[in-house]
mmCIF file of C-alpha atoms in Angstrom:
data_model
loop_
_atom_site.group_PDB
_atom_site.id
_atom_site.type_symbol
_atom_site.label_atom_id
_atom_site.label_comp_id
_atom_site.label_asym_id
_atom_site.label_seq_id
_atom_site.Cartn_x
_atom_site.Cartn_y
_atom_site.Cartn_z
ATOM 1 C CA UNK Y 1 -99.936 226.427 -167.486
ATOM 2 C CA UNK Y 2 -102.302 223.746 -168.619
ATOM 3 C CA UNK Y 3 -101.981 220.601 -167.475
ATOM 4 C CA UNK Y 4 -100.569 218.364 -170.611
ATOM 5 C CA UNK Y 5 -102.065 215.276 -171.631
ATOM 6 C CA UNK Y 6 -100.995 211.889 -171.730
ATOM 7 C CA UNK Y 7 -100.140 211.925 -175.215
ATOM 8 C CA UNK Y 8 -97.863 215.018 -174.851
ATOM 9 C CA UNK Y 9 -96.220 213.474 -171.906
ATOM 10 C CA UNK Y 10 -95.967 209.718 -174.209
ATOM 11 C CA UNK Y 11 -94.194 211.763 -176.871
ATOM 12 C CA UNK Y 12 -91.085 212.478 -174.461
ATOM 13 C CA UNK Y 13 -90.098 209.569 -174.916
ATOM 14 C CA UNK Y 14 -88.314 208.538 -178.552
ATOM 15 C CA UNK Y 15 -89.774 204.764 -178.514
ATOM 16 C CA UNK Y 16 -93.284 206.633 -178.713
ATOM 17 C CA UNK Y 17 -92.584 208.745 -181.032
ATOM 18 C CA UNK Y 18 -90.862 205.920 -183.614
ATOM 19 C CA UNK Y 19 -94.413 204.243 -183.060
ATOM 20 C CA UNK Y 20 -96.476 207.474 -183.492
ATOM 21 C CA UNK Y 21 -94.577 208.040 -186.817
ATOM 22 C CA UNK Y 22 -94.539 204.324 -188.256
ATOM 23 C CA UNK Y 23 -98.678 204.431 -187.339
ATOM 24 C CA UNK Y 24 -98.718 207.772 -189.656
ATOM 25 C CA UNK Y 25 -97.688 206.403 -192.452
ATOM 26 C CA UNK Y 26 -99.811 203.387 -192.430
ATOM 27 C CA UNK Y 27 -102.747 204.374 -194.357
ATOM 28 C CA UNK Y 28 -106.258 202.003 -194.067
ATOM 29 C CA UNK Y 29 -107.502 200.899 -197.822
ATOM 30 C CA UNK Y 30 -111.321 202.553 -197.191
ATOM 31 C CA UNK Y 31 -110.979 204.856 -195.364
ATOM 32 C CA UNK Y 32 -109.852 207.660 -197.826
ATOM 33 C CA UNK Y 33 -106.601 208.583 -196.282
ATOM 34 C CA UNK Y 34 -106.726 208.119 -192.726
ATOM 35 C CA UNK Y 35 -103.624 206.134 -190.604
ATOM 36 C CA UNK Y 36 -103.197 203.510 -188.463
ATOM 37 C CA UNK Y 37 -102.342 206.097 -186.178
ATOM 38 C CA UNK Y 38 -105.930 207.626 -186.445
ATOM 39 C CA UNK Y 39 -107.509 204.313 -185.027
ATOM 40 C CA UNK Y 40 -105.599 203.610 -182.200
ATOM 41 C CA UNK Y 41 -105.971 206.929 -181.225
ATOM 42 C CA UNK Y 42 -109.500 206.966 -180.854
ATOM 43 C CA UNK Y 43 -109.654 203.133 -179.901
ATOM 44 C CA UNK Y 44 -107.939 203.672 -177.232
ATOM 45 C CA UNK Y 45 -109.021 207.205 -175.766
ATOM 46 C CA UNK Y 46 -112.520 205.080 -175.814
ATOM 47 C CA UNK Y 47 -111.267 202.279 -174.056
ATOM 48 C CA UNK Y 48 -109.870 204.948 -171.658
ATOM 49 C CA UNK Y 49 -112.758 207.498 -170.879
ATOM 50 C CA UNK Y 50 -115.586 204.916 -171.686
ATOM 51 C CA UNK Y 51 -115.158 203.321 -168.181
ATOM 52 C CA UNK Y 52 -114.748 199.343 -170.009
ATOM 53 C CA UNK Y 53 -114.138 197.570 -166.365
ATOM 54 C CA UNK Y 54 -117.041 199.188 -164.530
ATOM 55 C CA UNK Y 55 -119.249 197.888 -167.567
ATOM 56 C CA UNK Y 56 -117.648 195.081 -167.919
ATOM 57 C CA UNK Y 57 -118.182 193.544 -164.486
ATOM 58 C CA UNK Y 58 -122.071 194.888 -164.816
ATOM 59 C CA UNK Y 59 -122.065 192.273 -167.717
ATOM 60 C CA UNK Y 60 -120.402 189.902 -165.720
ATOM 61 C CA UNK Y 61 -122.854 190.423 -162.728
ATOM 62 C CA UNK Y 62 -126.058 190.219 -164.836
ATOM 63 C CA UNK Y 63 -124.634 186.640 -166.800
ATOM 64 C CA UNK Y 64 -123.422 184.765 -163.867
ATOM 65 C CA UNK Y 65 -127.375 186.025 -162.122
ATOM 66 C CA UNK Y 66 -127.916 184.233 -165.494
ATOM 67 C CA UNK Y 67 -126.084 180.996 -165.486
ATOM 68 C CA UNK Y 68 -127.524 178.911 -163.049
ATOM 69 C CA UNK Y 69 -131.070 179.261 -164.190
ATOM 70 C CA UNK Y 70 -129.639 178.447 -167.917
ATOM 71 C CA UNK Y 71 -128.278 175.413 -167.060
ATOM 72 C CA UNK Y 72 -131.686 174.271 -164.782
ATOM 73 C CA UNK Y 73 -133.929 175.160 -167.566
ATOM 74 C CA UNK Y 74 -131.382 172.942 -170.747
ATOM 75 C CA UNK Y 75 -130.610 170.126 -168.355
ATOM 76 C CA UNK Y 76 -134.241 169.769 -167.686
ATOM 77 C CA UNK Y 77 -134.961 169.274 -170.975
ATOM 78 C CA UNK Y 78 -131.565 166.307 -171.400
ATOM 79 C CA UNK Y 79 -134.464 163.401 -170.518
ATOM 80 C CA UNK Y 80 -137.251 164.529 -173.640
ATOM 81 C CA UNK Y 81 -134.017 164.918 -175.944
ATOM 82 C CA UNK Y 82 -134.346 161.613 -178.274
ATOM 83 C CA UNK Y 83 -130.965 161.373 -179.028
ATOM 84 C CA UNK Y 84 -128.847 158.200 -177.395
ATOM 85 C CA UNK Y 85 -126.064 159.735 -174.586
ATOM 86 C CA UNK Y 86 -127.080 162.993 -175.568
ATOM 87 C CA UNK Y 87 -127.001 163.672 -171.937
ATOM 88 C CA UNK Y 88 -123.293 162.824 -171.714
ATOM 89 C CA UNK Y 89 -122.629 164.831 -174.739
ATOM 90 C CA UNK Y 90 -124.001 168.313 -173.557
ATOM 91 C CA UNK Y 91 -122.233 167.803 -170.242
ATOM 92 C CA UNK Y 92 -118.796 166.843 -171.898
ATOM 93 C CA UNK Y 93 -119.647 170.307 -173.815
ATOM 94 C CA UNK Y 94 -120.642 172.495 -170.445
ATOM 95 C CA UNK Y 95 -117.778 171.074 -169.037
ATOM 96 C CA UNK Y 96 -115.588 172.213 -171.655
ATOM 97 C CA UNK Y 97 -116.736 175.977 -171.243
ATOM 98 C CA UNK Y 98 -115.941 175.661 -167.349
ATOM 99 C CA UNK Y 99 -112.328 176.311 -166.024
ATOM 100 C CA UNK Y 100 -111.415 172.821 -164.821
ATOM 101 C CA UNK Y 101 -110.905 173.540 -161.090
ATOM 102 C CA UNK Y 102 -114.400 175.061 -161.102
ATOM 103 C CA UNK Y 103 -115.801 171.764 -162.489
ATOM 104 C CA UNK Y 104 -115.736 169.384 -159.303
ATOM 105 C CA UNK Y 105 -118.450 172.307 -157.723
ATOM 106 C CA UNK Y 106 -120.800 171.967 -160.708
ATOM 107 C CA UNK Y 107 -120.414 168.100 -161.765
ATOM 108 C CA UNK Y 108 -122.960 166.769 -159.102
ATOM 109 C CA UNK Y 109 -125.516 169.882 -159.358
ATOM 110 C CA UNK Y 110 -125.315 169.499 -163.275
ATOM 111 C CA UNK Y 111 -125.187 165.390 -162.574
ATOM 112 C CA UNK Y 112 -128.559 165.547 -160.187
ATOM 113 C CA UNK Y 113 -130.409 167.492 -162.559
ATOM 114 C CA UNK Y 114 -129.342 165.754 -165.941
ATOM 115 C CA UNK Y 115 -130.682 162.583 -164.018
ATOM 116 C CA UNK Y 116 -133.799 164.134 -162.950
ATOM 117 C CA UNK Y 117 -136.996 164.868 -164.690
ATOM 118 C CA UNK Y 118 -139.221 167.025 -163.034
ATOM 119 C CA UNK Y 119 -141.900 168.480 -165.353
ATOM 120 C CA UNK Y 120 -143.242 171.560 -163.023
ATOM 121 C CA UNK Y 121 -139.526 172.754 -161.975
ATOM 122 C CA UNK Y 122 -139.004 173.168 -166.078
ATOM 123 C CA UNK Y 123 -142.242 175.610 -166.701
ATOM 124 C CA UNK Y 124 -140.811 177.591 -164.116
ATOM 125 C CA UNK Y 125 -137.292 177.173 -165.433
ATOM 126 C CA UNK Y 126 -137.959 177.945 -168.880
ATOM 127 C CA UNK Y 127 -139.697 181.623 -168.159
ATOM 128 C CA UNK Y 128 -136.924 182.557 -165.418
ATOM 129 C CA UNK Y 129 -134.706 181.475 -167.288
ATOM 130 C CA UNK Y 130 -135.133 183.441 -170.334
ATOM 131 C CA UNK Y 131 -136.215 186.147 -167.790
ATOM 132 C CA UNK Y 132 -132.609 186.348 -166.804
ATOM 133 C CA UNK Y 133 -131.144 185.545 -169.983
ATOM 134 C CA UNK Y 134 -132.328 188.895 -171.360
ATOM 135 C CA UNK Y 135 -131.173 190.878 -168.408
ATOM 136 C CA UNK Y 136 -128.159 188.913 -169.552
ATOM 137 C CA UNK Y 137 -127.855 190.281 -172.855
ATOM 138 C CA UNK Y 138 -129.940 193.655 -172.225
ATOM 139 C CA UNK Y 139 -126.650 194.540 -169.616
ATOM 140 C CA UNK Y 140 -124.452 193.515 -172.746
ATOM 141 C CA UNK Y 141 -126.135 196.467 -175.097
ATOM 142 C CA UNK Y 142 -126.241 198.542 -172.026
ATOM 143 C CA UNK Y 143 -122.604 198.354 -171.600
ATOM 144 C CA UNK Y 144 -122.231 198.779 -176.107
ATOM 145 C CA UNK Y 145 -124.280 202.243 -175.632
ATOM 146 C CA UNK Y 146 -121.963 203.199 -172.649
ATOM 147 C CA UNK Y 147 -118.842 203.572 -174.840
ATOM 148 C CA UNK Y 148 -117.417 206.797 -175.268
ATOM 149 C CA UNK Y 149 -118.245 206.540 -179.116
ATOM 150 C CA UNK Y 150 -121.697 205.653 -179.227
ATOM 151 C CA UNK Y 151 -123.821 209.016 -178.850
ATOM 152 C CA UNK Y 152 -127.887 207.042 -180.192
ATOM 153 C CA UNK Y 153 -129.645 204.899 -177.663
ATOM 154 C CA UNK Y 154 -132.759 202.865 -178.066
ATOM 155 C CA UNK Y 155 -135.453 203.510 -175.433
ATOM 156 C CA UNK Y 156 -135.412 201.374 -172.538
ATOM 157 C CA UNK Y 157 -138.411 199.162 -174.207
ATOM 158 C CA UNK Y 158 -137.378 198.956 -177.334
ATOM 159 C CA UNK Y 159 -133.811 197.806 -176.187
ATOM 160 C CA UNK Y 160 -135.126 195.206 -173.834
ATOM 161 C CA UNK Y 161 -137.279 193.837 -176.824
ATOM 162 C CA UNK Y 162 -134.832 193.585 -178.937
ATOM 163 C CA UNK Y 163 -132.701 191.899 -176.104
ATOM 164 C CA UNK Y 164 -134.949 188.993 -175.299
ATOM 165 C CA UNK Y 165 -135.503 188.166 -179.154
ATOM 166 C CA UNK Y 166 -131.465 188.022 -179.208
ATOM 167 C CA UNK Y 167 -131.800 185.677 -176.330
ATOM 168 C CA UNK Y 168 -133.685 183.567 -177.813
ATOM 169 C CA UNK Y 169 -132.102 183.232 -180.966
ATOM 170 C CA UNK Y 170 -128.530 182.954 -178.767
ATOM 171 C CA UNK Y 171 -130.648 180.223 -177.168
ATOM 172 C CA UNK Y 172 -131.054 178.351 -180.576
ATOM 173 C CA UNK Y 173 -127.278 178.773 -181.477
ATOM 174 C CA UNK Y 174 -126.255 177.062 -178.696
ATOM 175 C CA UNK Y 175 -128.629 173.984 -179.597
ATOM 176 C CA UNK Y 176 -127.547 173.889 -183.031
ATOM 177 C CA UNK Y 177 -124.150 173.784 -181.757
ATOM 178 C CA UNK Y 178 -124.570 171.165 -179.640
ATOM 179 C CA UNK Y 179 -126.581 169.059 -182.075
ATOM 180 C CA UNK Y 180 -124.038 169.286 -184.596
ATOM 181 C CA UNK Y 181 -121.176 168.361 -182.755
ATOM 182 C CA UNK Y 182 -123.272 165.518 -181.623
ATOM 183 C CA UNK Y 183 -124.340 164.372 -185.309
ATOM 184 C CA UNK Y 184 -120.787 164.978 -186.335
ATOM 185 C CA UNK Y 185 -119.244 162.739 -183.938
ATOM 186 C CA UNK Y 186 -122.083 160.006 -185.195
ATOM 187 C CA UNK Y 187 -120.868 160.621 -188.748
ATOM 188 C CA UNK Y 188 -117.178 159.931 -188.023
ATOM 189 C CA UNK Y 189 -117.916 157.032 -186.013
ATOM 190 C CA UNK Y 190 -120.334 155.582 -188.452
ATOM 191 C CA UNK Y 191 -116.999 155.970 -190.917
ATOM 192 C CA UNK Y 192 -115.106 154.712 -188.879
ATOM 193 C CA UNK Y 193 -117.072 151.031 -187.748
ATOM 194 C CA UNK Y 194 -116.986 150.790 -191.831
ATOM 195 C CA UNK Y 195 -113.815 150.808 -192.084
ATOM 196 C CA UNK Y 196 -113.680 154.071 -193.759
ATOM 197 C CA UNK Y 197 -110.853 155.573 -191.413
ATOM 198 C CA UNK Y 198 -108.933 154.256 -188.572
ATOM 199 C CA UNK Y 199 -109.058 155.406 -184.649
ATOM 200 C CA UNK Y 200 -106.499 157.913 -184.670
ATOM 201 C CA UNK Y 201 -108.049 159.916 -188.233
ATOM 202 C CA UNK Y 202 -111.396 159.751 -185.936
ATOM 203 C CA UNK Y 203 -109.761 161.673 -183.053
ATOM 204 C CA UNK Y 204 -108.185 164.286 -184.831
ATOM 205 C CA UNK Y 205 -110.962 165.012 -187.376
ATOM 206 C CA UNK Y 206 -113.588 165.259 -184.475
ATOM 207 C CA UNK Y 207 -111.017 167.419 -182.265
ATOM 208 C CA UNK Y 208 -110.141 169.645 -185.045
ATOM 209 C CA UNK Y 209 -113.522 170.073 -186.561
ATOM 210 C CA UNK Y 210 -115.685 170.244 -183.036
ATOM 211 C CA UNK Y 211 -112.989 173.098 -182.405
ATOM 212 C CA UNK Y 212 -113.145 174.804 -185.822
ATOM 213 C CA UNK Y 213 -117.097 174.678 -185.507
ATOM 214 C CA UNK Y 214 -117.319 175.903 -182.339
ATOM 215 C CA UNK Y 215 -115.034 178.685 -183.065
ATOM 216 C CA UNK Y 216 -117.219 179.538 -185.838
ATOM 217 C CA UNK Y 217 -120.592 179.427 -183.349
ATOM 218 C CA UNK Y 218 -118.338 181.876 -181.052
ATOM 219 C CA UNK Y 219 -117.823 184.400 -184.077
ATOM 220 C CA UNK Y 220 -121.658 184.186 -185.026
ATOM 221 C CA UNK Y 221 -122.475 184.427 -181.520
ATOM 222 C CA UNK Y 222 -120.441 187.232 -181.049
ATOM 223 C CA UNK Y 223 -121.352 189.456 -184.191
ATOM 224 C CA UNK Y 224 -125.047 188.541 -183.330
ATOM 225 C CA UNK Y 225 -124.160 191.075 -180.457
ATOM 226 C CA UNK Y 226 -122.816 193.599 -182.320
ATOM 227 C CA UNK Y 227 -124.979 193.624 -184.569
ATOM 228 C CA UNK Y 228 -127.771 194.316 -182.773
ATOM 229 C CA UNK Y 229 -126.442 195.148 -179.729
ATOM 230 C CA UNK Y 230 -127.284 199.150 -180.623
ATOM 231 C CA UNK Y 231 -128.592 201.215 -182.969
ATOM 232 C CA UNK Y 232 -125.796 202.064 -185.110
ATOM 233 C CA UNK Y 233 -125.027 198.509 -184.936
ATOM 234 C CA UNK Y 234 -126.589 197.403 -188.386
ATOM 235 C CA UNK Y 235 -124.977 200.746 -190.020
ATOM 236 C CA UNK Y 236 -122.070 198.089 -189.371
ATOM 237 C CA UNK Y 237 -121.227 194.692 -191.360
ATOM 238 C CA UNK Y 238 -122.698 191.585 -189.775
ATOM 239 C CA UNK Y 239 -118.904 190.057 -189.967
ATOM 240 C CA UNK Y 240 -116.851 192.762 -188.698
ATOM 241 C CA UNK Y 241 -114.042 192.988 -187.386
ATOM 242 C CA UNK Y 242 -114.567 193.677 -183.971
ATOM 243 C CA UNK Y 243 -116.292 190.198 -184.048
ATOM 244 C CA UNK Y 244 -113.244 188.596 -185.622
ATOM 245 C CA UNK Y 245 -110.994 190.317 -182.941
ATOM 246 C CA UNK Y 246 -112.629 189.039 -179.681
ATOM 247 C CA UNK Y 247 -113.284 185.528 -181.026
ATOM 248 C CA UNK Y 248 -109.893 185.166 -181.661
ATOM 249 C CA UNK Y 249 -108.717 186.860 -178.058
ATOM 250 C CA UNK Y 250 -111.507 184.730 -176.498
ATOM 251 C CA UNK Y 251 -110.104 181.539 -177.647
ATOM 252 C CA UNK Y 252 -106.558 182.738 -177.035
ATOM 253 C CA UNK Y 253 -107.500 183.605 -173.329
ATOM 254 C CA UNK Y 254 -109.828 180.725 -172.690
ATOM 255 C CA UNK Y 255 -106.323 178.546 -173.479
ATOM 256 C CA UNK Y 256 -104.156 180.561 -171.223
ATOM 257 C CA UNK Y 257 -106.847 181.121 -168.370
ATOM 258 C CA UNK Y 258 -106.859 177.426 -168.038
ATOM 259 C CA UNK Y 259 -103.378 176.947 -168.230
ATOM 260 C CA UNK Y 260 -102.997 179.619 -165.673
ATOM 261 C CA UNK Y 261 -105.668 178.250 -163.224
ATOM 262 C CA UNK Y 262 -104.586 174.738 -163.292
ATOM 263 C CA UNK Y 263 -100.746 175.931 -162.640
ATOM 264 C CA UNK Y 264 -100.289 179.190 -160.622
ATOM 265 C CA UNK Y 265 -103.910 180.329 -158.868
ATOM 266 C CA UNK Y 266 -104.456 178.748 -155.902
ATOM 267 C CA UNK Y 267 -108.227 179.775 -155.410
ATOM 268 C CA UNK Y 268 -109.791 176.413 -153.836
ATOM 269 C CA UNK Y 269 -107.012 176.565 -151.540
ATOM 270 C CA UNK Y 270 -107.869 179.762 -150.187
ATOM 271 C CA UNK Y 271 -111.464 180.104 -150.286
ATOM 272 C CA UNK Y 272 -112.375 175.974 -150.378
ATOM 273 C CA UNK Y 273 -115.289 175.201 -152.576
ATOM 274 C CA UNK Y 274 -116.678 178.679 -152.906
ATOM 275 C CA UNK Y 275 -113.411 179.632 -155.157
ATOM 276 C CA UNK Y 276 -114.532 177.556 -157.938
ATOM 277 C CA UNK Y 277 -117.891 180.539 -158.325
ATOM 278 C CA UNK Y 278 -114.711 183.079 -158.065
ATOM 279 C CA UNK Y 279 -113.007 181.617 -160.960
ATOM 280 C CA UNK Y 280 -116.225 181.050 -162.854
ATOM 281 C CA UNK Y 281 -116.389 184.896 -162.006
ATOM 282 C CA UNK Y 282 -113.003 185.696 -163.105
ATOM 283 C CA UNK Y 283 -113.778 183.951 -166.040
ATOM 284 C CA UNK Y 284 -117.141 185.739 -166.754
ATOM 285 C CA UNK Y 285 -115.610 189.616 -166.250
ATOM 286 C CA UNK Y 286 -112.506 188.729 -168.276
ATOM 287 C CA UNK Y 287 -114.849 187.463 -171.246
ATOM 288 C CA UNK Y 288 -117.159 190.503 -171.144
ATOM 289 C CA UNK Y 289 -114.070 192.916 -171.022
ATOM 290 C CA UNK Y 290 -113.452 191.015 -174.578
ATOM 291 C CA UNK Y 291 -116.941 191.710 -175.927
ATOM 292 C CA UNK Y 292 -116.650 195.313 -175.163
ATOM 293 C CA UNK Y 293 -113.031 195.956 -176.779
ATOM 294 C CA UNK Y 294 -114.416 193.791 -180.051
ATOM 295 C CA UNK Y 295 -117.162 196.572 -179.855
ATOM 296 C CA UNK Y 296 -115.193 199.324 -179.549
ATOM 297 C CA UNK Y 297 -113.449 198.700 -182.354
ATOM 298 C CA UNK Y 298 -116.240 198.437 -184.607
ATOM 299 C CA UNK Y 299 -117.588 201.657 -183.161
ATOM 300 C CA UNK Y 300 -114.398 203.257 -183.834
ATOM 301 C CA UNK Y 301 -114.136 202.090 -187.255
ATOM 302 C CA UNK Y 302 -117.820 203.627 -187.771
ATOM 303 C CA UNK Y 303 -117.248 206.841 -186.278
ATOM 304 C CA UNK Y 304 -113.764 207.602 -188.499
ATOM 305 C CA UNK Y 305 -115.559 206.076 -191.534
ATOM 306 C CA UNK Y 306 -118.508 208.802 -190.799
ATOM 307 C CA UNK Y 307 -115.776 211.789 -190.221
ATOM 308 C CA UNK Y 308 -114.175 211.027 -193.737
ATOM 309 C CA UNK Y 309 -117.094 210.492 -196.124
ATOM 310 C CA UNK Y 310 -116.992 214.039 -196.777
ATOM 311 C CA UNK Y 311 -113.617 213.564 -197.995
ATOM 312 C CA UNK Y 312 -115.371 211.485 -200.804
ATOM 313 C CA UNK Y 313 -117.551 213.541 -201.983
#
């Protein structure tokens, strides 16, 4: 007797099967006739024989290789920045992507460069870094054309190409970012010494529209991927879904990883200063598990659109 799967042995139990049957008779506007129960299906027998934590923490490996060259070369360049504090601004920001018990190991490495110029170290910087960067992201669309429904991959040239141009221009988001957030705190303030808003409107409109912007720079960011991440990619919108999906799950996890480090882990007080690269780490895989379930979905959502076009014609 064959060996039954785990959706045979799922249906045994009645909770399943109320799901199963409420998922049937959802039906997706688009996708001429099929059900809810369709795409999780498929979603999650991807998510299942595509191996997402082994390329997951190859992502996670190839951006942390990545990180501290990053932050050498764009610290070097704080001093030629012509923009007053900028250098406190861009740390307040790095700071703010670090979970806070990791930040006490990278405050006086990030402090001692930031204060530092030293011209030959950033030539050397600059190409390493972006070296790195596009290992970075080339590991990223190596894990997108190791899912279990992608079946066209790019040559190994090609891909690589196409990963350090992505680099670049993931280089320039982050710039823009942090430019704007400075400019827009200048704006407010400027208001503000005019006596066109008091302290407290100043807080919140700079706290709620730093975070709204840099949620938006997150969902660019993040459909930049996917979008060219493989070939089928652009057969995709730029705005999809997927990209919606794992910005939202990566600010809802950024939240409760902090909360959770700063409450219940007690990884400095095991490992001493070298559990603040762990949690950086932990951080890193959990983040890249994200980007690959935001992918999956779009890939699922191609591959069922492809098996019912026929049904159109």
């Amino acid at each position: 007797m064959a060996e039954k799967t785990l959706e045979e042995k799922l249906m045994r139990f009645k909770p399943f099967c109320y799901i199963v049957e409420g998922l049937q008779k959802i039906v997706l506007p688009g996708f001429e006739g099929m059900t809810a129960y369709d795409l999780t299906k498929t979603y999650f027998t991807g998510i299942l024989e595509g191996a997402l934590s082994s390329r997951a923490s190859s992502i996670a490996y190839s951006f942390f290789m990545a990180l501290f060259p990053a932050l050498l070369f764009l610290l070097n360049l704080i001093p030629y920045v012509p923009i007053d504090d900028f250098n406190l601004k861009f740390m307040a920001f790095i700071y703010e992507l670090i979970p806070s018990q990791s930040q006490g190991f990278f405050q006086p490495i990030i402090s001692d460069i930031a204060q530092n110029e030293r011209a030959g170290l950033l030539s050397f910087a600059g190409i390493l870094a972006l070296f790195l960067m596009a290992n970075g992201v080339n590991a990223i669309f190596s894990g997108f054309e190791g899912s279990f429904n992608v079946h066209i991959n790019r040559s190994f040239f090609r891909q690589y190409a196409i990963a350090l141009s992505v680099s670049i221009i993931l280089a320039l988001l982050l710039v823009t970012t942090i430019t704007v957030l400075v400019y827009f705190e200048y704006v407010l303030n400027s208001l503000r010494d005019r006596d066109f808003m008091s302290d407290d409107t100043d807080i919140v409109l700079l706290s709620v529209g730093s975070y709204i912007f840099f949620t938006i720079m997150i969902y660019v960011t993040v459909a930049t991927l996917y979008y060219f991440g493989t070939k089928e990619g652009k057969h995709s919108r730029f705005f999809s879904p997927g990209a919606l999906m794992t910005t939202l799950l990566f600010m809802l996890t950024t939240y409760l990883f902090g909360v959770y480090i700063d409450n219940f882990s007690n990884y400095n007080e095991l490992y001493g200063s070298i559990g603040a690269l762990l949690i950086m780490l932990l951080y890193i895989w959990i983040n890249s598990n994200l980007i690959l379930l935001g992918f999956e979905l779009n890939a699922v959502l191609r591959k069922l659109r492809k098996s019912h076009q026929p049904l159109n014609k």
